[in-house]
Structure formats: structure tokens, C-alpha cells
Tab-separated table of C-alpha atoms and ligand atoms in Angstrom:
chain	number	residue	atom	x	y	z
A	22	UNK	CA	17.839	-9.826	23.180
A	23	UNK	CA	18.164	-12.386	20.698
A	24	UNK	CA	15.090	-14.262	18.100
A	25	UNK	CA	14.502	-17.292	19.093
A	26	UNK	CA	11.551	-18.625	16.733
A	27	UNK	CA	10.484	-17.628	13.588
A	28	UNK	CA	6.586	-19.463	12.631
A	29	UNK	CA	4.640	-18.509	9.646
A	30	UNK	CA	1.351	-19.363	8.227
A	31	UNK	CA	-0.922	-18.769	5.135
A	32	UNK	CA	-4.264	-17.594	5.223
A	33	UNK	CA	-6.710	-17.336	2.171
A	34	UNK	CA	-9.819	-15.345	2.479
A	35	UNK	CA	-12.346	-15.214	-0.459
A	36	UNK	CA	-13.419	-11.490	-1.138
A	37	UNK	CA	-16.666	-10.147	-1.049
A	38	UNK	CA	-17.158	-9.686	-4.455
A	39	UNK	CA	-13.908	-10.232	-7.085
A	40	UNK	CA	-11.799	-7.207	-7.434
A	41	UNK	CA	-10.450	-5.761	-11.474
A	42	UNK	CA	-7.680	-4.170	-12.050
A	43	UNK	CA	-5.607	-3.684	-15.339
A	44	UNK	CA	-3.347	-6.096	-13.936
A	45	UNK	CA	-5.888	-9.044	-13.229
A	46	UNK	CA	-8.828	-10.062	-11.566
A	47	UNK	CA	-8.544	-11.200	-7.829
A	48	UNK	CA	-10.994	-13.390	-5.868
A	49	UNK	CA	-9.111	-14.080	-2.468
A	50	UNK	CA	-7.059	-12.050	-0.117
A	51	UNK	CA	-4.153	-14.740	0.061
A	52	UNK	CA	-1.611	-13.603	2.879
A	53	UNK	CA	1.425	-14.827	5.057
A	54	UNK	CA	1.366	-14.122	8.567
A	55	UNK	CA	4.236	-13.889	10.487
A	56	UNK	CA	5.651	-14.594	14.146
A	57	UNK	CA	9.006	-13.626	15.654
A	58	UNK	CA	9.862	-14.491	19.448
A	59	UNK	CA	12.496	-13.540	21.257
A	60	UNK	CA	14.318	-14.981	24.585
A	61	UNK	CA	12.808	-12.006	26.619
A	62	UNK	CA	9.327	-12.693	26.100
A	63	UNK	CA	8.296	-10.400	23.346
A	64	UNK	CA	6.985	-11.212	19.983
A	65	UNK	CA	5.852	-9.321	16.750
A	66	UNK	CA	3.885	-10.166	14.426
A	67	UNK	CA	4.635	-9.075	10.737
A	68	UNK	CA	2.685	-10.277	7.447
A	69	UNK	CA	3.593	-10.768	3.474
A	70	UNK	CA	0.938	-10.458	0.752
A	71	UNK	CA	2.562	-11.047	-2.675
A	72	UNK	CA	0.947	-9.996	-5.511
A	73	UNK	CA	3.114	-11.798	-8.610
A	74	UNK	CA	2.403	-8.730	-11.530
A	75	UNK	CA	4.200	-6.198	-8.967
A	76	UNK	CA	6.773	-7.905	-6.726
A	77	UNK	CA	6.812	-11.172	-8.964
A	78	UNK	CA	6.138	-12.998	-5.198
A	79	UNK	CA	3.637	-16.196	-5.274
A	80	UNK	CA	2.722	-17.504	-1.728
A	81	UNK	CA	4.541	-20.623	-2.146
A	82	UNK	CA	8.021	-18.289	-2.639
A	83	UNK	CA	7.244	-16.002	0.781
A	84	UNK	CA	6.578	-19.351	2.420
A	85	UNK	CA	9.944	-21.065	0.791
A	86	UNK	CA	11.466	-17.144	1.463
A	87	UNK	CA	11.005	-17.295	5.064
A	88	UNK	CA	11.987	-20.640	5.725
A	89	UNK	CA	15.535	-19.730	4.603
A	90	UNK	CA	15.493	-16.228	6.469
A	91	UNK	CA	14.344	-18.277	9.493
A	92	UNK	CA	17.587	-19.855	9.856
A	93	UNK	CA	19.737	-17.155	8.919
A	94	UNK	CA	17.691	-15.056	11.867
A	95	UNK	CA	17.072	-16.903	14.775
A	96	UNK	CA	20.159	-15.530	17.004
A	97	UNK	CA	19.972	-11.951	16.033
A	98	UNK	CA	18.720	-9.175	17.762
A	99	UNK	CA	15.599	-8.243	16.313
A	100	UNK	CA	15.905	-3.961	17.180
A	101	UNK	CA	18.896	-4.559	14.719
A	102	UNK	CA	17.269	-3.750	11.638
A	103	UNK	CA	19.369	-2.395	9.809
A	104	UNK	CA	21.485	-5.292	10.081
A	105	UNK	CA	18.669	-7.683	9.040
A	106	UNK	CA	17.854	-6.002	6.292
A	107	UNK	CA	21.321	-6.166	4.805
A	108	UNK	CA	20.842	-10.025	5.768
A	109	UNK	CA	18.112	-10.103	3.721
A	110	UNK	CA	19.425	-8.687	1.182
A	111	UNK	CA	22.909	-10.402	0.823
A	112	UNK	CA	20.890	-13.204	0.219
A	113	UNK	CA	18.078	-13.247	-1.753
A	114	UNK	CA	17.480	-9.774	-3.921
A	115	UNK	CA	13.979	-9.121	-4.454
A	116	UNK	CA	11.306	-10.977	-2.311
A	117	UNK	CA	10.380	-8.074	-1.009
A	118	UNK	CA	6.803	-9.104	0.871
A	119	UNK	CA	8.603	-11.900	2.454
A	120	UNK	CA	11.130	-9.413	3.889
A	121	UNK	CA	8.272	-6.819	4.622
A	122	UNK	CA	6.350	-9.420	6.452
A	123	UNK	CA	10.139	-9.649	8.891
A	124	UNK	CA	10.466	-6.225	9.005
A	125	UNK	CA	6.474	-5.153	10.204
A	126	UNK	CA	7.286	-8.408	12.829
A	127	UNK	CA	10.302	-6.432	14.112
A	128	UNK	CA	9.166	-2.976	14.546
A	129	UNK	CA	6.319	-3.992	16.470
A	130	UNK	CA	8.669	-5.788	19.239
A	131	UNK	CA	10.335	-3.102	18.942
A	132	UNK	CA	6.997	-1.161	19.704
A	133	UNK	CA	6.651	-3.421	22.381
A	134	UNK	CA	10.160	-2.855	23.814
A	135	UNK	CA	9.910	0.434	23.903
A	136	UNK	CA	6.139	0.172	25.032
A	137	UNK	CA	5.166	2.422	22.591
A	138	UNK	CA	2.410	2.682	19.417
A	139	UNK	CA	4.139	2.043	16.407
A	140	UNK	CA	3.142	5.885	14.691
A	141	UNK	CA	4.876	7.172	17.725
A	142	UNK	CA	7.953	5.118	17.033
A	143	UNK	CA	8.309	6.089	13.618
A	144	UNK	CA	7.615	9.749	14.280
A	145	UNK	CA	4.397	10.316	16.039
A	146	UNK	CA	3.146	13.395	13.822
A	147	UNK	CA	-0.687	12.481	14.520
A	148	UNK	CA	-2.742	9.161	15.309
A	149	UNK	CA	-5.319	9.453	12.436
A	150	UNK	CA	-5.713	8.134	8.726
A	151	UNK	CA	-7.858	9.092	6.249
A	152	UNK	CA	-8.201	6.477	3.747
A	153	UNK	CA	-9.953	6.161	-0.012
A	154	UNK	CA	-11.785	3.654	-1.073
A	155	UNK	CA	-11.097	1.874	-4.662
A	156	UNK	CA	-13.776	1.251	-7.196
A	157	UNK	CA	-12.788	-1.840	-9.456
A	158	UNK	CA	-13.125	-2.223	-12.873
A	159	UNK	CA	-17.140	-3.005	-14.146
A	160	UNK	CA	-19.045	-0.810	-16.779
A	161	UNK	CA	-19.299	3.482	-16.318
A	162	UNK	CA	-22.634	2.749	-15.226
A	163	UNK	CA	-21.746	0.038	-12.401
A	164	UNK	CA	-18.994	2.208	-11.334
A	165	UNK	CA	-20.625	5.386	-10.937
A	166	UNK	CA	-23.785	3.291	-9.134
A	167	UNK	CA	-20.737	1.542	-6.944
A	168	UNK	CA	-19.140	5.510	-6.371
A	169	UNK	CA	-22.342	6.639	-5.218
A	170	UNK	CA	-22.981	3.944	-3.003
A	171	UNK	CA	-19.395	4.227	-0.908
A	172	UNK	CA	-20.071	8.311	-0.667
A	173	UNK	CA	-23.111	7.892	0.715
A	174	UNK	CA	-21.480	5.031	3.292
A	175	UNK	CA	-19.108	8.661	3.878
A	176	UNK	CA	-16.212	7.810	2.060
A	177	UNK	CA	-14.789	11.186	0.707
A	178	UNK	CA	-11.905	10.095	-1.794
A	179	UNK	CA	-12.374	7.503	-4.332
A	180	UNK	CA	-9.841	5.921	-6.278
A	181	UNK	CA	-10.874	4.576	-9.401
A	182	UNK	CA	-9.316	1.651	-11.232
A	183	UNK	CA	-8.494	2.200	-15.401
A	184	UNK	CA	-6.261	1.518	-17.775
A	185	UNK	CA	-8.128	-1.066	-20.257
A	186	UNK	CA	-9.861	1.612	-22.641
A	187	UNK	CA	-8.907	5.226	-22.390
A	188	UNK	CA	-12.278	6.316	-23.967
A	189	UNK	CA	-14.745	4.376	-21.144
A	190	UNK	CA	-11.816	5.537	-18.736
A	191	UNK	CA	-12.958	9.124	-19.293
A	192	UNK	CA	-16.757	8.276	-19.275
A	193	UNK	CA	-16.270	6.449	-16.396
A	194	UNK	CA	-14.896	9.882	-14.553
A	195	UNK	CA	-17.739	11.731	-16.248
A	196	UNK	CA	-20.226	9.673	-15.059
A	197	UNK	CA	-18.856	9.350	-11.574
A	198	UNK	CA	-18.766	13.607	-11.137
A	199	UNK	CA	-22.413	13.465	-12.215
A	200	UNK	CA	-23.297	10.630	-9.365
A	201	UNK	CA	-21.338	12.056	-6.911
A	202	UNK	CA	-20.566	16.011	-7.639
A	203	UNK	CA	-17.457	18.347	-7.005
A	204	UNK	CA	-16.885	17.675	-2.917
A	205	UNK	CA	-15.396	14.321	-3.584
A	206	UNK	CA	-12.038	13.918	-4.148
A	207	UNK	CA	-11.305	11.729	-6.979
A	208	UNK	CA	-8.017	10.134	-8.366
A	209	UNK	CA	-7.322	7.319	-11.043
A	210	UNK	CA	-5.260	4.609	-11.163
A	211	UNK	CA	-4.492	2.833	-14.768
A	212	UNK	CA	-2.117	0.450	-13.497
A	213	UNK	CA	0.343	0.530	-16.513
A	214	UNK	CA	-2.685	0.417	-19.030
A	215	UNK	CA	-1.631	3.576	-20.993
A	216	UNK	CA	0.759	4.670	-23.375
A	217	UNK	CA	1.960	8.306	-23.391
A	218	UNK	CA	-0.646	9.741	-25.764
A	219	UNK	CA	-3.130	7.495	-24.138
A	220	UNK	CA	-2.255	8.748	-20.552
A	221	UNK	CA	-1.625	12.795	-22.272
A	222	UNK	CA	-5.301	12.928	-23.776
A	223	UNK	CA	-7.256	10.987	-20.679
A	224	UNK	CA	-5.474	13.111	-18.352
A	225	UNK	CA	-6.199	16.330	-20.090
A	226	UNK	CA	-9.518	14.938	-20.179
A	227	UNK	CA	-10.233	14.393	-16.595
A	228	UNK	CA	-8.733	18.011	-15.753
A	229	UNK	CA	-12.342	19.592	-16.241
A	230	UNK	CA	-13.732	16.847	-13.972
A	231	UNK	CA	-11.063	17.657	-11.408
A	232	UNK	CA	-9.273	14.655	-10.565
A	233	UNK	CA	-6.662	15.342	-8.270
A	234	UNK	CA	-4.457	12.684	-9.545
A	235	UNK	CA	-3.656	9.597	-12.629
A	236	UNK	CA	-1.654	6.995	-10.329
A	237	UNK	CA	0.686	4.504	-12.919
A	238	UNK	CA	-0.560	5.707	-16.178
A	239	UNK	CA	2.676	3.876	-18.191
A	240	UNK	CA	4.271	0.729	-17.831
A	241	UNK	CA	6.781	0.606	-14.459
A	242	UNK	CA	10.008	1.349	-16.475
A	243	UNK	CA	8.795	4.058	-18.373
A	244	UNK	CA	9.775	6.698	-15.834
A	245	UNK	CA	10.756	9.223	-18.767
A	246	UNK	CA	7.673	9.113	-20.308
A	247	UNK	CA	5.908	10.130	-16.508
A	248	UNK	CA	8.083	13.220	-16.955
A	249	UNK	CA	6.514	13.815	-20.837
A	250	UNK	CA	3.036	13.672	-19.180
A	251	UNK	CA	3.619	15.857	-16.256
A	252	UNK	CA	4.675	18.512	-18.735
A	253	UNK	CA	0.855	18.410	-20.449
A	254	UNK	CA	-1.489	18.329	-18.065
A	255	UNK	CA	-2.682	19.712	-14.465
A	256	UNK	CA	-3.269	16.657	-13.042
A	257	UNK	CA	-0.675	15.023	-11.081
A	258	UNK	CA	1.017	12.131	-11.797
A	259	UNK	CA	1.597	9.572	-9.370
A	260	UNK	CA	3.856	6.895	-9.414
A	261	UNK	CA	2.932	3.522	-8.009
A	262	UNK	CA	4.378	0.522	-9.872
A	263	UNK	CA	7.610	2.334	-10.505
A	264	UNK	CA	8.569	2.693	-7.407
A	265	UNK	CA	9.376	0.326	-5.259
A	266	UNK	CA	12.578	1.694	-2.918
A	267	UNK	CA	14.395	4.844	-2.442
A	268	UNK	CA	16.898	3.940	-4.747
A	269	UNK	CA	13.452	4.022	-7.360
A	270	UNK	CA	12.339	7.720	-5.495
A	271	UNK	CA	15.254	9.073	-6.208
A	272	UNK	CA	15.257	8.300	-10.175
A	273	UNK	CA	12.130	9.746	-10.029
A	274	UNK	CA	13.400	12.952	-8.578
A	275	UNK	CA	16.128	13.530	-10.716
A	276	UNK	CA	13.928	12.872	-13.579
A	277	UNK	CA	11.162	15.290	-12.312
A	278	UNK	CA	8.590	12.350	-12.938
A	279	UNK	CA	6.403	12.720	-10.205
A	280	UNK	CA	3.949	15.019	-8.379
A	281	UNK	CA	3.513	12.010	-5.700
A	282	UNK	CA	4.771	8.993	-4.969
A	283	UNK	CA	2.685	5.618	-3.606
A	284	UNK	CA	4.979	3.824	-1.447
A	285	UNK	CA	3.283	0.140	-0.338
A	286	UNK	CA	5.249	-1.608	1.939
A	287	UNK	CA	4.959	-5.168	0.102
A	288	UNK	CA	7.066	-3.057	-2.704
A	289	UNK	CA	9.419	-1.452	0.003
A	290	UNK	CA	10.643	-4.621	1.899
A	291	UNK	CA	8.137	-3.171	4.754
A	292	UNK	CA	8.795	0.190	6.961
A	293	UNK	CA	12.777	0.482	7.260
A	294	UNK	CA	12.763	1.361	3.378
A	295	UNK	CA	9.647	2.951	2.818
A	296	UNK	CA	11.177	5.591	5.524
A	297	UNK	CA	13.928	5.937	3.044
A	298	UNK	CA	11.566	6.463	-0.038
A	299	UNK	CA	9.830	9.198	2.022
A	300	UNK	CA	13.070	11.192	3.096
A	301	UNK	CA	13.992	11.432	-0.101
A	302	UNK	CA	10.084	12.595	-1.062
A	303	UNK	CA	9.802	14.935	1.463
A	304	UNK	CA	13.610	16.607	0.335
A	305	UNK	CA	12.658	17.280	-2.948
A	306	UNK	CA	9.142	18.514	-2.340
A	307	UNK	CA	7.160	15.799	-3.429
A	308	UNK	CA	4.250	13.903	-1.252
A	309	UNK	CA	3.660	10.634	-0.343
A	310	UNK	CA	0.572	8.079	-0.546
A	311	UNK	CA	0.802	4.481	1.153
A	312	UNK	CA	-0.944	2.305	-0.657
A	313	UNK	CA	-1.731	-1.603	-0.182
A	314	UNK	CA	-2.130	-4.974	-1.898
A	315	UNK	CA	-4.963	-7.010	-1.038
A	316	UNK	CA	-3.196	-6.779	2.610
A	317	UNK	CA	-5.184	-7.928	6.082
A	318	UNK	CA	-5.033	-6.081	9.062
A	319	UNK	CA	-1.313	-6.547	10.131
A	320	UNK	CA	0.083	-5.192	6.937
A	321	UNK	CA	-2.422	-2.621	6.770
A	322	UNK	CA	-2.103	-1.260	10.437
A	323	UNK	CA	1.595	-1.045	9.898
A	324	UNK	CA	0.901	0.971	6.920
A	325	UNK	CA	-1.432	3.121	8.548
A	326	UNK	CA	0.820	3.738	11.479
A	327	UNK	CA	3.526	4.842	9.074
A	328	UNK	CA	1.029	7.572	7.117
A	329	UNK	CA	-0.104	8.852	10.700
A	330	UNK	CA	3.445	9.460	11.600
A	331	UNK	CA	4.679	11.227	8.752
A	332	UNK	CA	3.824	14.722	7.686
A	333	UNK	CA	4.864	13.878	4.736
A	334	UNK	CA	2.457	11.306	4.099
A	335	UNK	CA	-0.694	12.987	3.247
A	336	UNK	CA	-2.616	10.040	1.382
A	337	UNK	CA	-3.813	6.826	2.148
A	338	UNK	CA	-5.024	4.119	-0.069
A	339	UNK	CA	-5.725	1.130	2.700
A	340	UNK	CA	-9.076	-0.312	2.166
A	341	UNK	CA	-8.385	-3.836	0.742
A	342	UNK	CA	-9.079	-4.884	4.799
A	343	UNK	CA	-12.590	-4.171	3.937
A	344	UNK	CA	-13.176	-6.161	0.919
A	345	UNK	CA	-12.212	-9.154	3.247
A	346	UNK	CA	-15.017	-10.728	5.967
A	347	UNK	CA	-13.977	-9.693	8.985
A	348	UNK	CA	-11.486	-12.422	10.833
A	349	UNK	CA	-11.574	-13.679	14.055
A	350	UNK	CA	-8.017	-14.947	13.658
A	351	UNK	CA	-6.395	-11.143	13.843
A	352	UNK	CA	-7.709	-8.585	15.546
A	353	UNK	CA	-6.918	-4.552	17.419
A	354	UNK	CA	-4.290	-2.237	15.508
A	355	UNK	CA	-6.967	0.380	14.504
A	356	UNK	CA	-10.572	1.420	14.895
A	357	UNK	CA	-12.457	2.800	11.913
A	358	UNK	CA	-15.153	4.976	11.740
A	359	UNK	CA	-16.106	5.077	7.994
A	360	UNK	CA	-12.937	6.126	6.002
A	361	UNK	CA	-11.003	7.214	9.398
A	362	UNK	CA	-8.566	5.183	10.932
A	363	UNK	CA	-7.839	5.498	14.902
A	364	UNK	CA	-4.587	3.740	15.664
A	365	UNK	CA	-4.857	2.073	19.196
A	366	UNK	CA	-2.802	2.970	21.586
A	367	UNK	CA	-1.082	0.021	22.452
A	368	UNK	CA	2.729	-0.988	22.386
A	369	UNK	CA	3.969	-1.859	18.691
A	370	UNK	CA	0.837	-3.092	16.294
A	371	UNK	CA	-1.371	-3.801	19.227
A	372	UNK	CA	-2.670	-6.346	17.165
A	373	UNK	CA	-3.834	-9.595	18.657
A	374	UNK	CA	-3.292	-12.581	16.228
A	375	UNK	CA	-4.376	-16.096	17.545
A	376	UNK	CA	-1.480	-17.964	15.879
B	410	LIG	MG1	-1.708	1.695	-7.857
């Protein structure tokens, strides 16, 4: 079997309300999707969401990205992915949501080929997500009114954005227990915002509001100072940011950094690495999240397919789908009741796109 075309095409999608991080503030969900034929009459569809202040990816570079990987592709066979990753990454290093929107478009024909839901391909250990849902950045009060609200839509783990002040970081946790009580999970995400004695005293903080986890509380490099805070506090530290491959996992093993790591497939060059960060996870004890960037539904199925199948994977963080209005232009890969996510069971994504 050999690919034959390669077609992409941006979409932009203005958010409910705008979303703030540490990072930034973002107003639109602005996304590549992705379609690979083949000579035998399948397809996949795969999709790229940079987001510049992680994988230093614009739109226009996945768009100029895939144009070059288009050429280099067409005449391959697209179950040899292994091979097109190497490809990929012989020629351009980095660029890692363009080559996660190729990889996602290959494993579901391969899905399709072997007429098979994707969680089943890559390991088949259940069908069902349970995702959080984020709370951005606003005032304690707004966010504990906004953490109230999502429990009592039934979401039962929150994630909740920090990182700009350490002291409203800690009210904002305070104030959230008190809206919400003890049966919620909880877990915070600073997104580089803290230093080491920042990220020591908020996390020693939150322990009495038990928050199961801080997710990026130092800048990406600073794996070494992750290992400092792990040694003061309960919580557990989670690594986001700093890791983006296996290659990253691994540092963060042998420097007994983290208690979890968040693997996002826009970080991982899609689900052929992200595998790889999780093997090396799982063999030195450590779980796994998968995360998302402001993703639509073909990134985030794929995601979701890949924390159903592992039993290694026991969080999910894919809610950005829901910030969007819903699209006609992509449709299937999951059903959702509340926070749960049922993956169809249909060959590869079984996502419909009308591209
Ligand atoms: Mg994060």
C-alpha cells in the first residue's frame, strides 16, 4: 500500500469565552487538519494544533511543515511508521504538531486496515476516559464560582490553572475546597510560573487542601529543581512542559523528578512516541496523564484512545473540545456523557471529517 495524497487545511474556531494560562491568553482554537490517502482506498485523518510557548509551532509553520513532508511521503507505505518518523525527523527536528498531525493520520488507516478501534490497536486495556475539566485563570472568587459550576454539571476532577501569584494561587485552592468540598479531586497546573521556593511553600500549602497534584511548577529546563520540590512536599509533582519525548521521560527518571508525567501528543510528535514516553513511565513506576492543547476532536480522540488503552495511563486532561462550539465539519470518535468518554467502536478514529 503506498500514500498517494497528502491535503491539509486550517480551521479557526473562536472559544466560548477566552481561556488564561501563565503562558498567555487564548481566544480561538486554531488547528490543522489533516488527510492521507492511499492507492487502496483508505484514508486517515490526523490533525496539528501548535501552540508557539510549548512546541514553538505557529500555524503558518505546520502548514509550510506539511507541505515539505507531503512530498517526501507520498510513495511510502503509511503502516511504516517507524520509518516515517525517522523521515520526519532526518529532516526537520522539532515541528512536532505537524508530525503529530501525520502520525494520528496514519494510525487511524492503520485502524482502518486492520478494521479495528484505535484503543484496541494500541493495546485495548478498556474503552473509557475519564477526563478533568480546567478552570482558567480569573479572580479566587470567579474561579471557585466557575469550580462549582462544572461539579455540579458532574465533572469530578478539576484542574486549576496558576502560576502568576503564589499567594492568590493558594486562596484560589482554599476557596475552591470551600465551594466544592473534599470528594473532588483537585490538581494545579502553574505552567512554569514558579520558582523553587515559590512552588516548595504553595505546594506545602495546598497539602491540607488535598490536591492530588502541582503540574509544571518551574520553568521546562529546570528538571533538577522538580527533584528539590518532590523532596518537600506530599503533593506530587507532575511534569508537563518538560517533557516532551521519551528521550525527556527518561531524564526525568534518572533524576527522580517526577511522581507523573503529562504526555500531549502535539509535544510527542503524536502516538508512536508518546508510546515510548509511557514504556519508559510505566518501567520505572511512574504514571501517566495525556493532556491536550486547545486540540478539536481528531487530536483529542486520538488522545483519548491512547489513555483508554494503556493501564498505565490513569489521567486525562482532554476538555479543550468543549470550550469550542460544536462543528459540523468533524464529527464520531467518542461519545461523552459529562466527564466520560465512550470511544466508538469503529475502525481507526471513526471520525467523520467533511474535508
Ligand atoms: Mg500543563
Amino acid at each position: 500500500m503506498k500514500i498517494i495524497d497528502l491535503k491539509y487545511e486550517k480551521i479557526k474556531v473562536k472559544l466560548k469565552k477566552p481561556f488564561v494560562v501563565a503562558l498567555g491568553v487564548v481566544e480561538y482554537c486554531e488547528t490543522v487538519i489533516v488527510k492521507i490517502s492511499t492507492d487502496e482506498g483508505y484514508c486517515g485523518y490526523g490533525e496539528g494544533a501548535p501552540f508557539s510557548p510549548v512546541t514553538g509551532e505557529s500555524l503558518d509553520t505546520v502548514l509550510f511543515t506539511l507541505e515539505t513532508f507531503k512530498g517526501l511521503l507520498i510513495g511510502q507505505d503509511p503502516l511504516a511508521i517507524e520509518r516515517i518518523h525517522y523521515i520526519m525527523d532526518r529532516t526537520i527536528i522539532g515541528n512536532t504538531a505537524a508530525k503529530a498531525a501525520i502520525d494520528i493520520a496514519l494510525h487511524d488507516i492503520k485502524g482502518k486496515v486492520m478494521n479495528a478501534p484505535l484503543y484496541k490497536i494500541l493495546g485495548g486495556f478498556d474503552n473509557k476516559v475519564q477526563t478533568d475539566m480546567t478552570i482558567g485563570i480569573a479572580s479566587p472568587e470567579e474561579m471557585a464560582e466557575e469550580a462549582k459550576q462544572r461539579v455540579s454539571e458532574g465533572f469530578r476532577i478539576l484542574k486549576i490553572k496558576a502560576g502568576i501569584s503564589p499567594e492568590n494561587d493558594i486562596e484560589v485552592i482554599r476557596l475552591i475546597r470551600e465551594a466544592v468540598g473534599y470528594k473532588i479531586r483537585l490538581r494545579m497546573d502553574a505552567n512554569q510560573g514558579w520558582n523553587v521556593n515559590d512552588a516548595i511553600r504553595v505546594s506545602q500549602a495546598l497539602e491540607e487542601y488535598k490536591v492530588d497534584a502541582i503540574e509544571q511548577a518551574l520553568p521546562y529546563w529546570n528538571i533538577e529543581g522538580a527533584a528539590i520540590i518532590r523532596k518537600r512536599t506530599s503533593v506530587k509533582v507532575m511534569l508537563d512542559e518538560a517533557i516532551h519525548d521519551h528521550v525527556d521521560a527518561l531524564k526525568a527518571v534518572k533524576t527522580q523528578s517526577a511522581d507523573l508525567l503529562n504526555i500531549k501528543l502535539m509535544k510527542s510528535c503524536g502516538l508512536y512516541k508518546a508510546e515510548k514516553i509511557n514504556a519508559v513511565a510505566e518501567a520505572a513506576g511512574i504514571n501517566c496523564m495525556v493532556g491536550c492543547m486547545l486540540e478539536a476532536r481528531i487530536a483529542i480522540t486520538a488522545a483519548a484512545s491512547l489513555v483508554a488503552a494503556k493501564r498505565n495511563i490513569t489521567e486525562a486532561d482532554l476538555d479543550t473540545f468543549m470550550y469550542c462550539q460544536e462543528s459540523e465539519l468533524i464529527k464520531g470518535g467518542f461519545e461523552r456523557d459529562c466527564d466520560i468518554l465512550t470511544l466508538l467502536d469503529k475502525p481507526g478514529l471513526g471520525i467523520e471529517v467533511n474535508m
